[in-house]
């Protein structure tokens, strides 16, 4: 019969948590399991009164601090979303980004809110789309666009638009996500003037460059790029030119003028079906949701080596696409 002494139990518990640390691919779980493993290892050495092998204590305490502090920090990142405080204007902007990309409140608070400033412009003020990226919150902007395009089949011409709530400019500030030289829409020339008292979220070209090269908010960058390209496609490419095209643009401008003073639905409070899934990372609304999150990743990220389970192919290559930093 096995004699389960306290020392033997502590040693086996440490080994079991080391094993669990290698059986999961989620960083939070790995940190938690290694924290428990080194805790039991230190307890084991204290129990057997190991006085001669002092370096075991040193290494074990160092590893306990390394993995324990990492686990605490990762758990703090998963704190319920209502505890991630945003100002009223940044709350509006987060909803805008969330609907396009699903970026969490924590990532928005740390990477997007600090570089976004809400400014108010009076009627007739000129904007600087070459050096600042704008997102219109309220009001309207008269926009004159000129594109020099030698790659596409249609003949370009100067065109005027009215931008309303939810519109954005200029795509050139997303150049880090666009590597194709064929996208000459990056070289479009814009002249923008406010048509009334207008509030715009502003981000300098320098900060936009940092934002678009930041892997932590890659989804937000790509979502914003998709939104800008969608706007351009509607304005330029569905109806190329001629009377039908001009009538379409006139109708869009008329609709923009009718919505002056109103906010785009993209800034509205989230509906229940839009809210983040509570058991996914960054979506917890309460401590109970944090427990559900742990149970969820325990089930979804369990990974035994081949041939017991099929390997998750290319796990380290996810998100490894190079983002160019030069214009």
PDB file of C-alpha atoms in Angstrom:
ATOM      1  CA  UNK A   1       0.000   0.000   0.000  1.00  0.00           C
ATOM      2  CA  UNK A   2       1.289   3.471  -0.941  1.00  0.00           C
ATOM      3  CA  UNK A   3       2.269   5.571   2.043  1.00  0.00           C
ATOM      4  CA  UNK A   4       0.890   9.029   1.213  1.00  0.00           C
ATOM      5  CA  UNK A   5       3.014  11.249   3.406  1.00  0.00           C
ATOM      6  CA  UNK A   6       2.630  15.031   3.349  1.00  0.00           C
ATOM      7  CA  UNK A   7       5.931  15.424   1.492  1.00  0.00           C
ATOM      8  CA  UNK A   8       4.840  12.912  -1.121  1.00  0.00           C
ATOM      9  CA  UNK A   9       1.494  14.645  -1.630  1.00  0.00           C
ATOM     10  CA  UNK A  10       3.160  18.055  -2.028  1.00  0.00           C
ATOM     11  CA  UNK A  11       5.665  16.670  -4.539  1.00  0.00           C
ATOM     12  CA  UNK A  12       2.927  14.979  -6.583  1.00  0.00           C
ATOM     13  CA  UNK A  13       0.753  18.096  -6.580  1.00  0.00           C
ATOM     14  CA  UNK A  14       3.679  20.150  -7.875  1.00  0.00           C
ATOM     15  CA  UNK A  15       4.308  17.598 -10.643  1.00  0.00           C
ATOM     16  CA  UNK A  16       0.589  17.519 -11.546  1.00  0.00           C
ATOM     17  CA  UNK A  17       0.425  21.299 -11.988  1.00  0.00           C
ATOM     18  CA  UNK A  18       3.627  21.258 -14.053  1.00  0.00           C
ATOM     19  CA  UNK A  19       1.903  18.705 -16.280  1.00  0.00           C
ATOM     20  CA  UNK A  20      -1.277  20.803 -16.557  1.00  0.00           C
ATOM     21  CA  UNK A  21       0.842  23.832 -17.512  1.00  0.00           C
ATOM     22  CA  UNK A  22       1.957  21.940 -20.604  1.00  0.00           C
ATOM     23  CA  UNK A  23      -1.503  20.620 -21.479  1.00  0.00           C
ATOM     24  CA  UNK A  24      -3.106  24.036 -22.157  1.00  0.00           C
ATOM     25  CA  UNK A  25      -2.314  26.704 -24.731  1.00  0.00           C
ATOM     26  CA  UNK A  26      -3.959  29.635 -22.927  1.00  0.00           C
ATOM     27  CA  UNK A  27      -1.400  31.928 -21.271  1.00  0.00           C
ATOM     28  CA  UNK A  28      -3.619  32.700 -18.268  1.00  0.00           C
ATOM     29  CA  UNK A  29      -4.061  29.012 -17.422  1.00  0.00           C
ATOM     30  CA  UNK A  30      -0.351  28.292 -17.945  1.00  0.00           C
ATOM     31  CA  UNK A  31       0.579  31.069 -15.518  1.00  0.00           C
ATOM     32  CA  UNK A  32      -1.960  29.885 -12.926  1.00  0.00           C
ATOM     33  CA  UNK A  33      -0.830  26.250 -13.100  1.00  0.00           C
ATOM     34  CA  UNK A  34       2.873  27.161 -12.839  1.00  0.00           C
ATOM     35  CA  UNK A  35       2.103  29.435  -9.874  1.00  0.00           C
ATOM     36  CA  UNK A  36       0.490  26.499  -8.049  1.00  0.00           C
ATOM     37  CA  UNK A  37       3.326  24.193  -9.113  1.00  0.00           C
ATOM     38  CA  UNK A  38       6.059  26.380  -7.613  1.00  0.00           C
ATOM     39  CA  UNK A  39       3.975  27.035  -4.495  1.00  0.00           C
ATOM     40  CA  UNK A  40       3.737  23.298  -3.816  1.00  0.00           C
ATOM     41  CA  UNK A  41       7.416  22.842  -4.669  1.00  0.00           C
ATOM     42  CA  UNK A  42       8.444  25.475  -2.089  1.00  0.00           C
ATOM     43  CA  UNK A  43       6.121  23.888   0.480  1.00  0.00           C
ATOM     44  CA  UNK A  44       7.707  20.511  -0.253  1.00  0.00           C
ATOM     45  CA  UNK A  45      11.231  21.817   0.395  1.00  0.00           C
ATOM     46  CA  UNK A  46      10.137  23.548   3.591  1.00  0.00           C
ATOM     47  CA  UNK A  47       8.410  20.400   4.828  1.00  0.00           C
ATOM     48  CA  UNK A  48      11.409  18.137   4.293  1.00  0.00           C
ATOM     49  CA  UNK A  49      13.547  20.843   5.930  1.00  0.00           C
ATOM     50  CA  UNK A  50      15.952  21.103   3.001  1.00  0.00           C
ATOM     51  CA  UNK A  51      18.714  23.300   4.454  1.00  0.00           C
ATOM     52  CA  UNK A  52      21.604  22.322   2.210  1.00  0.00           C
ATOM     53  CA  UNK A  53      20.162  22.986  -1.274  1.00  0.00           C
ATOM     54  CA  UNK A  54      19.460  26.721  -0.777  1.00  0.00           C
ATOM     55  CA  UNK A  55      19.533  27.476  -4.515  1.00  0.00           C
ATOM     56  CA  UNK A  56      16.314  25.449  -4.879  1.00  0.00           C
ATOM     57  CA  UNK A  57      14.566  28.019  -2.684  1.00  0.00           C
ATOM     58  CA  UNK A  58      16.055  30.889  -4.675  1.00  0.00           C
ATOM     59  CA  UNK A  59      15.002  29.532  -8.068  1.00  0.00           C
ATOM     60  CA  UNK A  60      11.579  28.480  -6.797  1.00  0.00           C
ATOM     61  CA  UNK A  61      10.820  31.895  -5.277  1.00  0.00           C
ATOM     62  CA  UNK A  62      11.995  33.684  -8.424  1.00  0.00           C
ATOM     63  CA  UNK A  63       9.788  31.462 -10.629  1.00  0.00           C
ATOM     64  CA  UNK A  64       6.857  31.836  -8.212  1.00  0.00           C
ATOM     65  CA  UNK A  65       7.111  35.621  -8.405  1.00  0.00           C
ATOM     66  CA  UNK A  66       7.493  35.583 -12.206  1.00  0.00           C
ATOM     67  CA  UNK A  67       4.491  33.385 -12.916  1.00  0.00           C
ATOM     68  CA  UNK A  68       2.420  34.570  -9.949  1.00  0.00           C
ATOM     69  CA  UNK A  69       2.695  38.254 -10.846  1.00  0.00           C
ATOM     70  CA  UNK A  70       1.911  37.384 -14.479  1.00  0.00           C
ATOM     71  CA  UNK A  71      -1.202  35.452 -13.430  1.00  0.00           C
ATOM     72  CA  UNK A  72      -2.384  38.329 -11.219  1.00  0.00           C
ATOM     73  CA  UNK A  73      -1.888  40.834 -14.051  1.00  0.00           C
ATOM     74  CA  UNK A  74      -3.756  38.652 -16.557  1.00  0.00           C
ATOM     75  CA  UNK A  75      -6.609  38.138 -14.077  1.00  0.00           C
ATOM     76  CA  UNK A  76      -6.741  41.900 -13.513  1.00  0.00           C
ATOM     77  CA  UNK A  77      -7.045  42.408 -17.282  1.00  0.00           C
ATOM     78  CA  UNK A  78     -10.147  40.186 -17.185  1.00  0.00           C
ATOM     79  CA  UNK A  79     -11.886  42.330 -14.564  1.00  0.00           C
ATOM     80  CA  UNK A  80     -15.566  43.008 -15.345  1.00  0.00           C
ATOM     81  CA  UNK A  81     -16.046  45.527 -18.156  1.00  0.00           C
ATOM     82  CA  UNK A  82     -18.066  48.027 -16.034  1.00  0.00           C
ATOM     83  CA  UNK A  83     -14.902  48.519 -13.960  1.00  0.00           C
ATOM     84  CA  UNK A  84     -13.048  49.784 -17.046  1.00  0.00           C
ATOM     85  CA  UNK A  85     -14.029  53.434 -16.838  1.00  0.00           C
ATOM     86  CA  UNK A  86     -14.331  55.602 -19.966  1.00  0.00           C
ATOM     87  CA  UNK A  87     -15.303  59.237 -20.320  1.00  0.00           C
ATOM     88  CA  UNK A  88     -18.651  60.024 -21.945  1.00  0.00           C
ATOM     89  CA  UNK A  89     -17.104  60.906 -25.315  1.00  0.00           C
ATOM     90  CA  UNK A  90     -14.782  57.897 -25.291  1.00  0.00           C
ATOM     91  CA  UNK A  91     -17.732  55.674 -24.442  1.00  0.00           C
ATOM     92  CA  UNK A  92     -19.325  56.849 -27.698  1.00  0.00           C
ATOM     93  CA  UNK A  93     -16.122  56.203 -29.641  1.00  0.00           C
ATOM     94  CA  UNK A  94     -15.665  52.745 -28.096  1.00  0.00           C
ATOM     95  CA  UNK A  95     -19.130  51.704 -29.292  1.00  0.00           C
ATOM     96  CA  UNK A  96     -18.162  52.939 -32.758  1.00  0.00           C
ATOM     97  CA  UNK A  97     -14.954  50.872 -32.814  1.00  0.00           C
ATOM     98  CA  UNK A  98     -16.591  47.882 -31.136  1.00  0.00           C
ATOM     99  CA  UNK A  99     -19.269  47.619 -33.808  1.00  0.00           C
ATOM    100  CA  UNK A 100     -16.612  47.611 -36.525  1.00  0.00           C
ATOM    101  CA  UNK A 101     -13.999  45.381 -34.894  1.00  0.00           C
ATOM    102  CA  UNK A 102     -15.076  43.968 -31.513  1.00  0.00           C
ATOM    103  CA  UNK A 103     -12.205  45.710 -29.674  1.00  0.00           C
ATOM    104  CA  UNK A 104     -12.567  45.303 -25.891  1.00  0.00           C
ATOM    105  CA  UNK A 105     -13.027  48.229 -23.522  1.00  0.00           C
ATOM    106  CA  UNK A 106      -9.645  47.561 -21.892  1.00  0.00           C
ATOM    107  CA  UNK A 107      -7.728  47.632 -25.193  1.00  0.00           C
ATOM    108  CA  UNK A 108      -9.639  50.744 -26.238  1.00  0.00           C
ATOM    109  CA  UNK A 109      -8.898  52.441 -22.904  1.00  0.00           C
ATOM    110  CA  UNK A 110      -5.166  51.760 -23.142  1.00  0.00           C
ATOM    111  CA  UNK A 111      -4.420  52.113 -26.853  1.00  0.00           C
ATOM    112  CA  UNK A 112      -7.114  54.198 -28.588  1.00  0.00           C
ATOM    113  CA  UNK A 113      -8.609  56.594 -26.021  1.00  0.00           C
ATOM    114  CA  UNK A 114      -5.258  58.300 -25.200  1.00  0.00           C
ATOM    115  CA  UNK A 115      -4.705  59.301 -28.853  1.00  0.00           C
ATOM    116  CA  UNK A 116      -8.315  60.362 -29.607  1.00  0.00           C
ATOM    117  CA  UNK A 117      -9.517  63.841 -28.752  1.00  0.00           C
ATOM    118  CA  UNK A 118     -12.995  65.261 -29.250  1.00  0.00           C
ATOM    119  CA  UNK A 119     -12.857  68.798 -30.656  1.00  0.00           C
ATOM    120  CA  UNK A 120     -15.589  71.278 -31.541  1.00  0.00           C
ATOM    121  CA  UNK A 121     -15.360  73.360 -34.725  1.00  0.00           C
ATOM    122  CA  UNK A 122     -17.570  76.316 -35.608  1.00  0.00           C
ATOM    123  CA  UNK A 123     -19.207  76.851 -38.983  1.00  0.00           C
ATOM    124  CA  UNK A 124     -16.768  77.685 -41.800  1.00  0.00           C
ATOM    125  CA  UNK A 125     -13.597  76.370 -40.140  1.00  0.00           C
ATOM    126  CA  UNK A 126     -11.133  74.557 -42.385  1.00  0.00           C
ATOM    127  CA  UNK A 127      -9.958  71.090 -41.369  1.00  0.00           C
ATOM    128  CA  UNK A 128      -6.562  69.501 -42.000  1.00  0.00           C
ATOM    129  CA  UNK A 129      -7.220  65.949 -43.260  1.00  0.00           C
ATOM    130  CA  UNK A 130      -3.615  65.615 -44.493  1.00  0.00           C
ATOM    131  CA  UNK A 131      -2.253  65.754 -40.937  1.00  0.00           C
ATOM    132  CA  UNK A 132      -5.216  64.634 -38.835  1.00  0.00           C
ATOM    133  CA  UNK A 133      -7.590  61.667 -39.022  1.00  0.00           C
ATOM    134  CA  UNK A 134     -11.190  62.677 -38.329  1.00  0.00           C
ATOM    135  CA  UNK A 135     -14.331  60.821 -37.281  1.00  0.00           C
ATOM    136  CA  UNK A 136     -17.458  62.991 -37.345  1.00  0.00           C
ATOM    137  CA  UNK A 137     -19.526  62.719 -34.152  1.00  0.00           C
ATOM    138  CA  UNK A 138     -22.115  65.399 -34.928  1.00  0.00           C
ATOM    139  CA  UNK A 139     -22.616  68.189 -37.422  1.00  0.00           C
ATOM    140  CA  UNK A 140     -21.537  68.133 -41.069  1.00  0.00           C
ATOM    141  CA  UNK A 141     -18.455  68.727 -43.197  1.00  0.00           C
ATOM    142  CA  UNK A 142     -18.286  69.855 -46.830  1.00  0.00           C
ATOM    143  CA  UNK A 143     -15.657  67.741 -48.556  1.00  0.00           C
ATOM    144  CA  UNK A 144     -14.046  68.347 -51.963  1.00  0.00           C
ATOM    145  CA  UNK A 145     -12.133  65.330 -53.308  1.00  0.00           C
ATOM    146  CA  UNK A 146      -9.685  65.052 -56.186  1.00  0.00           C
ATOM    147  CA  UNK A 147      -8.126  61.719 -57.158  1.00  0.00           C
ATOM    148  CA  UNK A 148      -5.297  61.227 -59.640  1.00  0.00           C
ATOM    149  CA  UNK A 149      -5.725  57.598 -60.628  1.00  0.00           C
ATOM    150  CA  UNK A 150      -3.689  56.037 -63.404  1.00  0.00           C
ATOM    151  CA  UNK A 151      -4.452  52.403 -62.556  1.00  0.00           C
ATOM    152  CA  UNK A 152      -8.212  51.974 -62.818  1.00  0.00           C
ATOM    153  CA  UNK A 153     -10.431  52.049 -65.896  1.00  0.00           C
ATOM    154  CA  UNK A 154     -12.702  54.922 -64.959  1.00  0.00           C
ATOM    155  CA  UNK A 155     -11.872  58.591 -65.514  1.00  0.00           C
ATOM    156  CA  UNK A 156     -11.531  60.457 -62.234  1.00  0.00           C
ATOM    157  CA  UNK A 157     -12.902  63.890 -61.607  1.00  0.00           C
ATOM    158  CA  UNK A 158     -13.346  66.312 -58.759  1.00  0.00           C
ATOM    159  CA  UNK A 159     -16.328  65.535 -56.583  1.00  0.00           C
ATOM    160  CA  UNK A 160     -18.013  67.137 -53.589  1.00  0.00           C
ATOM    161  CA  UNK A 161     -19.649  65.381 -50.655  1.00  0.00           C
ATOM    162  CA  UNK A 162     -21.250  66.164 -47.347  1.00  0.00           C
ATOM    163  CA  UNK A 163     -19.962  64.123 -44.422  1.00  0.00           C
ATOM    164  CA  UNK A 164     -22.258  63.506 -41.483  1.00  0.00           C
ATOM    165  CA  UNK A 165     -22.121  61.690 -38.178  1.00  0.00           C
ATOM    166  CA  UNK A 166     -20.096  58.467 -38.388  1.00  0.00           C
ATOM    167  CA  UNK A 167     -18.105  59.441 -41.507  1.00  0.00           C
ATOM    168  CA  UNK A 168     -14.299  59.531 -41.415  1.00  0.00           C
ATOM    169  CA  UNK A 169     -11.321  60.828 -43.366  1.00  0.00           C
ATOM    170  CA  UNK A 170      -8.517  60.452 -44.585  1.00  0.00           C
ATOM    171  CA  UNK A 171      -7.597  56.917 -45.664  1.00  0.00           C
ATOM    172  CA  UNK A 172      -3.939  57.910 -46.152  1.00  0.00           C
ATOM    173  CA  UNK A 173      -3.503  57.667 -42.363  1.00  0.00           C
ATOM    174  CA  UNK A 174      -4.173  53.934 -42.571  1.00  0.00           C
ATOM    175  CA  UNK A 175      -1.210  53.447 -44.903  1.00  0.00           C
ATOM    176  CA  UNK A 176       0.488  50.997 -42.526  1.00  0.00           C
ATOM    177  CA  UNK A 177      -2.303  48.499 -43.180  1.00  0.00           C
ATOM    178  CA  UNK A 178      -2.284  49.070 -46.939  1.00  0.00           C
ATOM    179  CA  UNK A 179       0.800  47.813 -48.760  1.00  0.00           C
ATOM    180  CA  UNK A 180      -0.535  47.828 -52.350  1.00  0.00           C
ATOM    181  CA  UNK A 181       0.733  50.724 -54.510  1.00  0.00           C
ATOM    182  CA  UNK A 182      -2.394  50.323 -56.655  1.00  0.00           C
ATOM    183  CA  UNK A 183      -4.573  51.883 -53.992  1.00  0.00           C
ATOM    184  CA  UNK A 184      -4.199  55.383 -55.335  1.00  0.00           C
ATOM    185  CA  UNK A 185      -7.144  56.465 -53.191  1.00  0.00           C
ATOM    186  CA  UNK A 186      -4.458  56.967 -50.555  1.00  0.00           C
ATOM    187  CA  UNK A 187      -3.201  59.852 -52.678  1.00  0.00           C
ATOM    188  CA  UNK A 188      -6.513  61.634 -52.952  1.00  0.00           C
ATOM    189  CA  UNK A 189      -6.488  65.344 -52.172  1.00  0.00           C
ATOM    190  CA  UNK A 190      -9.109  66.568 -49.728  1.00  0.00           C
ATOM    191  CA  UNK A 191     -10.380  70.013 -48.821  1.00  0.00           C
ATOM    192  CA  UNK A 192     -12.756  70.003 -45.852  1.00  0.00           C
ATOM    193  CA  UNK A 193     -14.782  72.821 -44.274  1.00  0.00           C
ATOM    194  CA  UNK A 194     -17.367  72.555 -41.501  1.00  0.00           C
ATOM    195  CA  UNK A 195     -20.908  73.504 -42.539  1.00  0.00           C
ATOM    196  CA  UNK A 196     -22.168  74.115 -38.988  1.00  0.00           C
ATOM    197  CA  UNK A 197     -21.025  73.621 -35.414  1.00  0.00           C
ATOM    198  CA  UNK A 198     -19.372  70.225 -35.690  1.00  0.00           C
ATOM    199  CA  UNK A 199     -17.780  67.835 -33.201  1.00  0.00           C
ATOM    200  CA  UNK A 200     -15.052  65.538 -34.481  1.00  0.00           C
ATOM    201  CA  UNK A 201     -12.805  62.917 -32.941  1.00  0.00           C
ATOM    202  CA  UNK A 202      -9.270  63.855 -33.976  1.00  0.00           C
ATOM    203  CA  UNK A 203      -6.071  61.811 -34.095  1.00  0.00           C
ATOM    204  CA  UNK A 204      -2.789  63.207 -35.387  1.00  0.00           C
ATOM    205  CA  UNK A 205      -0.969  61.532 -38.271  1.00  0.00           C
ATOM    206  CA  UNK A 206       1.888  60.552 -35.928  1.00  0.00           C
ATOM    207  CA  UNK A 207      -0.481  58.868 -33.471  1.00  0.00           C
ATOM    208  CA  UNK A 208      -2.358  57.172 -36.312  1.00  0.00           C
ATOM    209  CA  UNK A 209       0.909  55.663 -37.486  1.00  0.00           C
ATOM    210  CA  UNK A 210       1.540  54.245 -33.994  1.00  0.00           C
ATOM    211  CA  UNK A 211      -2.049  53.010 -33.806  1.00  0.00           C
ATOM    212  CA  UNK A 212      -1.990  51.205 -37.150  1.00  0.00           C
ATOM    213  CA  UNK A 213       1.337  49.517 -36.308  1.00  0.00           C
ATOM    214  CA  UNK A 214       0.135  48.378 -32.870  1.00  0.00           C
ATOM    215  CA  UNK A 215      -0.495  44.612 -32.948  1.00  0.00           C
ATOM    216  CA  UNK A 216      -2.576  44.799 -29.760  1.00  0.00           C
ATOM    217  CA  UNK A 217      -5.350  46.641 -31.642  1.00  0.00           C
ATOM    218  CA  UNK A 218      -4.867  45.024 -35.056  1.00  0.00           C
ATOM    219  CA  UNK A 219      -8.583  44.110 -35.218  1.00  0.00           C
ATOM    220  CA  UNK A 220      -9.570  47.733 -34.577  1.00  0.00           C
ATOM    221  CA  UNK A 221      -7.208  48.932 -37.317  1.00  0.00           C
ATOM    222  CA  UNK A 222      -8.533  46.450 -39.860  1.00  0.00           C
ATOM    223  CA  UNK A 223     -12.143  47.173 -38.890  1.00  0.00           C
ATOM    224  CA  UNK A 224     -11.589  50.896 -39.367  1.00  0.00           C
ATOM    225  CA  UNK A 225      -9.897  50.272 -42.717  1.00  0.00           C
ATOM    226  CA  UNK A 226     -12.831  48.135 -43.877  1.00  0.00           C
ATOM    227  CA  UNK A 227     -15.245  50.892 -42.836  1.00  0.00           C
ATOM    228  CA  UNK A 228     -13.300  53.590 -44.709  1.00  0.00           C
ATOM    229  CA  UNK A 229     -13.005  51.449 -47.838  1.00  0.00           C
ATOM    230  CA  UNK A 230     -16.738  50.715 -47.662  1.00  0.00           C
ATOM    231  CA  UNK A 231     -17.494  54.437 -47.574  1.00  0.00           C
ATOM    232  CA  UNK A 232     -15.187  55.064 -50.537  1.00  0.00           C
ATOM    233  CA  UNK A 233     -16.721  52.188 -52.491  1.00  0.00           C
ATOM    234  CA  UNK A 234     -20.202  53.599 -52.017  1.00  0.00           C
ATOM    235  CA  UNK A 235     -19.107  57.080 -53.031  1.00  0.00           C
ATOM    236  CA  UNK A 236     -16.856  56.240 -55.988  1.00  0.00           C
ATOM    237  CA  UNK A 237     -17.236  52.793 -57.444  1.00  0.00           C
ATOM    238  CA  UNK A 238     -20.844  51.590 -57.508  1.00  0.00           C
ATOM    239  CA  UNK A 239     -21.972  54.271 -59.966  1.00  0.00           C
ATOM    240  CA  UNK A 240     -18.888  55.541 -61.774  1.00  0.00           C
ATOM    241  CA  UNK A 241     -19.859  58.742 -63.554  1.00  0.00           C
ATOM    242  CA  UNK A 242     -22.501  60.492 -65.587  1.00  0.00           C
ATOM    243  CA  UNK A 243     -25.992  61.640 -64.716  1.00  0.00           C
ATOM    244  CA  UNK A 244     -26.889  58.523 -62.742  1.00  0.00           C
ATOM    245  CA  UNK A 245     -23.735  58.896 -60.636  1.00  0.00           C
ATOM    246  CA  UNK A 246     -24.347  62.599 -59.987  1.00  0.00           C
ATOM    247  CA  UNK A 247     -27.946  61.915 -58.951  1.00  0.00           C
ATOM    248  CA  UNK A 248     -26.725  59.275 -56.505  1.00  0.00           C
ATOM    249  CA  UNK A 249     -24.215  61.685 -54.936  1.00  0.00           C
ATOM    250  CA  UNK A 250     -26.839  64.429 -54.728  1.00  0.00           C
ATOM    251  CA  UNK A 251     -29.190  62.041 -52.942  1.00  0.00           C
ATOM    252  CA  UNK A 252     -26.441  61.060 -50.464  1.00  0.00           C
ATOM    253  CA  UNK A 253     -25.636  64.710 -49.770  1.00  0.00           C
ATOM    254  CA  UNK A 254     -29.321  65.506 -49.277  1.00  0.00           C
ATOM    255  CA  UNK A 255     -29.648  62.632 -46.810  1.00  0.00           C
ATOM    256  CA  UNK A 256     -26.552  63.868 -44.958  1.00  0.00           C
ATOM    257  CA  UNK A 257     -28.063  67.334 -44.642  1.00  0.00           C
ATOM    258  CA  UNK A 258     -31.283  65.851 -43.262  1.00  0.00           C
ATOM    259  CA  UNK A 259     -29.402  64.077 -40.478  1.00  0.00           C
ATOM    260  CA  UNK A 260     -27.422  67.108 -39.327  1.00  0.00           C
ATOM    261  CA  UNK A 261     -27.406  67.343 -35.522  1.00  0.00           C
ATOM    262  CA  UNK A 262     -28.165  63.648 -35.089  1.00  0.00           C
ATOM    263  CA  UNK A 263     -25.684  60.977 -34.082  1.00  0.00           C
ATOM    264  CA  UNK A 264     -25.003  57.944 -36.226  1.00  0.00           C
ATOM    265  CA  UNK A 265     -26.502  54.675 -34.900  1.00  0.00           C
ATOM    266  CA  UNK A 266     -22.884  53.473 -34.648  1.00  0.00           C
ATOM    267  CA  UNK A 267     -22.601  55.635 -31.494  1.00  0.00           C
ATOM    268  CA  UNK A 268     -25.838  54.368 -29.907  1.00  0.00           C
ATOM    269  CA  UNK A 269     -25.814  52.205 -26.743  1.00  0.00           C
ATOM    270  CA  UNK A 270     -25.303  48.533 -27.506  1.00  0.00           C
ATOM    271  CA  UNK A 271     -28.344  46.340 -27.899  1.00  0.00           C
ATOM    272  CA  UNK A 272     -28.441  43.134 -25.859  1.00  0.00           C
ATOM    273  CA  UNK A 273     -27.533  41.016 -28.891  1.00  0.00           C
ATOM    274  CA  UNK A 274     -24.509  43.254 -29.600  1.00  0.00           C
ATOM    275  CA  UNK A 275     -22.924  43.133 -26.152  1.00  0.00           C
ATOM    276  CA  UNK A 276     -19.659  41.197 -25.666  1.00  0.00           C
ATOM    277  CA  UNK A 277     -20.064  37.488 -24.900  1.00  0.00           C
ATOM    278  CA  UNK A 278     -19.554  37.315 -21.089  1.00  0.00           C
ATOM    279  CA  UNK A 279     -17.482  34.127 -21.038  1.00  0.00           C
ATOM    280  CA  UNK A 280     -14.957  35.316 -23.660  1.00  0.00           C
ATOM    281  CA  UNK A 281     -11.800  37.307 -22.889  1.00  0.00           C
ATOM    282  CA  UNK A 282     -12.598  40.942 -22.108  1.00  0.00           C
ATOM    283  CA  UNK A 283     -16.362  40.394 -22.050  1.00  0.00           C
ATOM    284  CA  UNK A 284     -17.048  39.708 -18.366  1.00  0.00           C
ATOM    285  CA  UNK A 285     -19.769  41.819 -16.771  1.00  0.00           C
ATOM    286  CA  UNK A 286     -19.440  40.344 -13.259  1.00  0.00           C
ATOM    287  CA  UNK A 287     -17.223  38.060 -11.168  1.00  0.00           C
ATOM    288  CA  UNK A 288     -19.512  35.145 -12.057  1.00  0.00           C
ATOM    289  CA  UNK A 289     -18.670  35.756 -15.705  1.00  0.00           C
ATOM    290  CA  UNK A 290     -14.970  35.501 -14.802  1.00  0.00           C
ATOM    291  CA  UNK A 291     -15.636  32.014 -13.398  1.00  0.00           C
ATOM    292  CA  UNK A 292     -17.472  31.099 -16.615  1.00  0.00           C
ATOM    293  CA  UNK A 293     -14.499  32.425 -18.583  1.00  0.00           C
ATOM    294  CA  UNK A 294     -12.055  30.185 -16.699  1.00  0.00           C
ATOM    295  CA  UNK A 295     -14.316  27.163 -17.228  1.00  0.00           C
ATOM    296  CA  UNK A 296     -14.637  28.036 -20.917  1.00  0.00           C
ATOM    297  CA  UNK A 297     -10.892  28.217 -21.572  1.00  0.00           C
ATOM    298  CA  UNK A 298     -10.320  25.070 -19.490  1.00  0.00           C
ATOM    299  CA  UNK A 299     -12.547  23.279 -21.967  1.00  0.00           C
ATOM    300  CA  UNK A 300     -11.509  24.989 -25.207  1.00  0.00           C
ATOM    301  CA  UNK A 301      -7.716  25.264 -24.855  1.00  0.00           C
ATOM    302  CA  UNK A 302      -6.887  21.754 -23.602  1.00  0.00           C
ATOM    303  CA  UNK A 303      -4.188  20.336 -25.896  1.00  0.00           C
ATOM    304  CA  UNK A 304      -2.469  16.956 -25.483  1.00  0.00           C
ATOM    305  CA  UNK A 305       0.488  16.070 -27.730  1.00  0.00           C
ATOM    306  CA  UNK A 306       0.223  13.861 -30.810  1.00  0.00           C
ATOM    307  CA  UNK A 307      -0.997  11.099 -31.137  1.00  0.00           C
ATOM    308  CA  UNK A 308      -3.397  11.679 -28.220  1.00  0.00           C
ATOM    309  CA  UNK A 309      -4.845  14.785 -29.898  1.00  0.00           C
ATOM    310  CA  UNK A 310      -4.317  16.529 -33.231  1.00  0.00           C
ATOM    311  CA  UNK A 311      -2.024  19.519 -32.950  1.00  0.00           C
ATOM    312  CA  UNK A 312      -3.261  23.082 -33.420  1.00  0.00           C
ATOM    313  CA  UNK A 313      -1.408  23.871 -36.665  1.00  0.00           C
ATOM    314  CA  UNK A 314       0.496  27.139 -36.884  1.00  0.00           C
ATOM    315  CA  UNK A 315      -0.507  28.457 -33.453  1.00  0.00           C
ATOM    316  CA  UNK A 316       2.615  30.652 -33.207  1.00  0.00           C
ATOM    317  CA  UNK A 317       2.116  32.068 -36.694  1.00  0.00           C
ATOM    318  CA  UNK A 318      -1.246  33.679 -35.931  1.00  0.00           C
ATOM    319  CA  UNK A 319      -0.875  37.438 -36.105  1.00  0.00           C
ATOM    320  CA  UNK A 320       2.683  37.250 -37.468  1.00  0.00           C
ATOM    321  CA  UNK A 321       1.974  39.209 -40.678  1.00  0.00           C
ATOM    322  CA  UNK A 322       4.411  42.072 -40.977  1.00  0.00           C
ATOM    323  CA  UNK A 323       2.873  45.528 -40.750  1.00  0.00           C
ATOM    324  CA  UNK A 324       4.983  48.016 -42.764  1.00  0.00           C
ATOM    325  CA  UNK A 325       5.920  51.154 -40.853  1.00  0.00           C
ATOM    326  CA  UNK A 326       6.994  53.306 -43.815  1.00  0.00           C
ATOM    327  CA  UNK A 327       4.822  55.279 -46.199  1.00  0.00           C
TER     328      UNK A 327
END
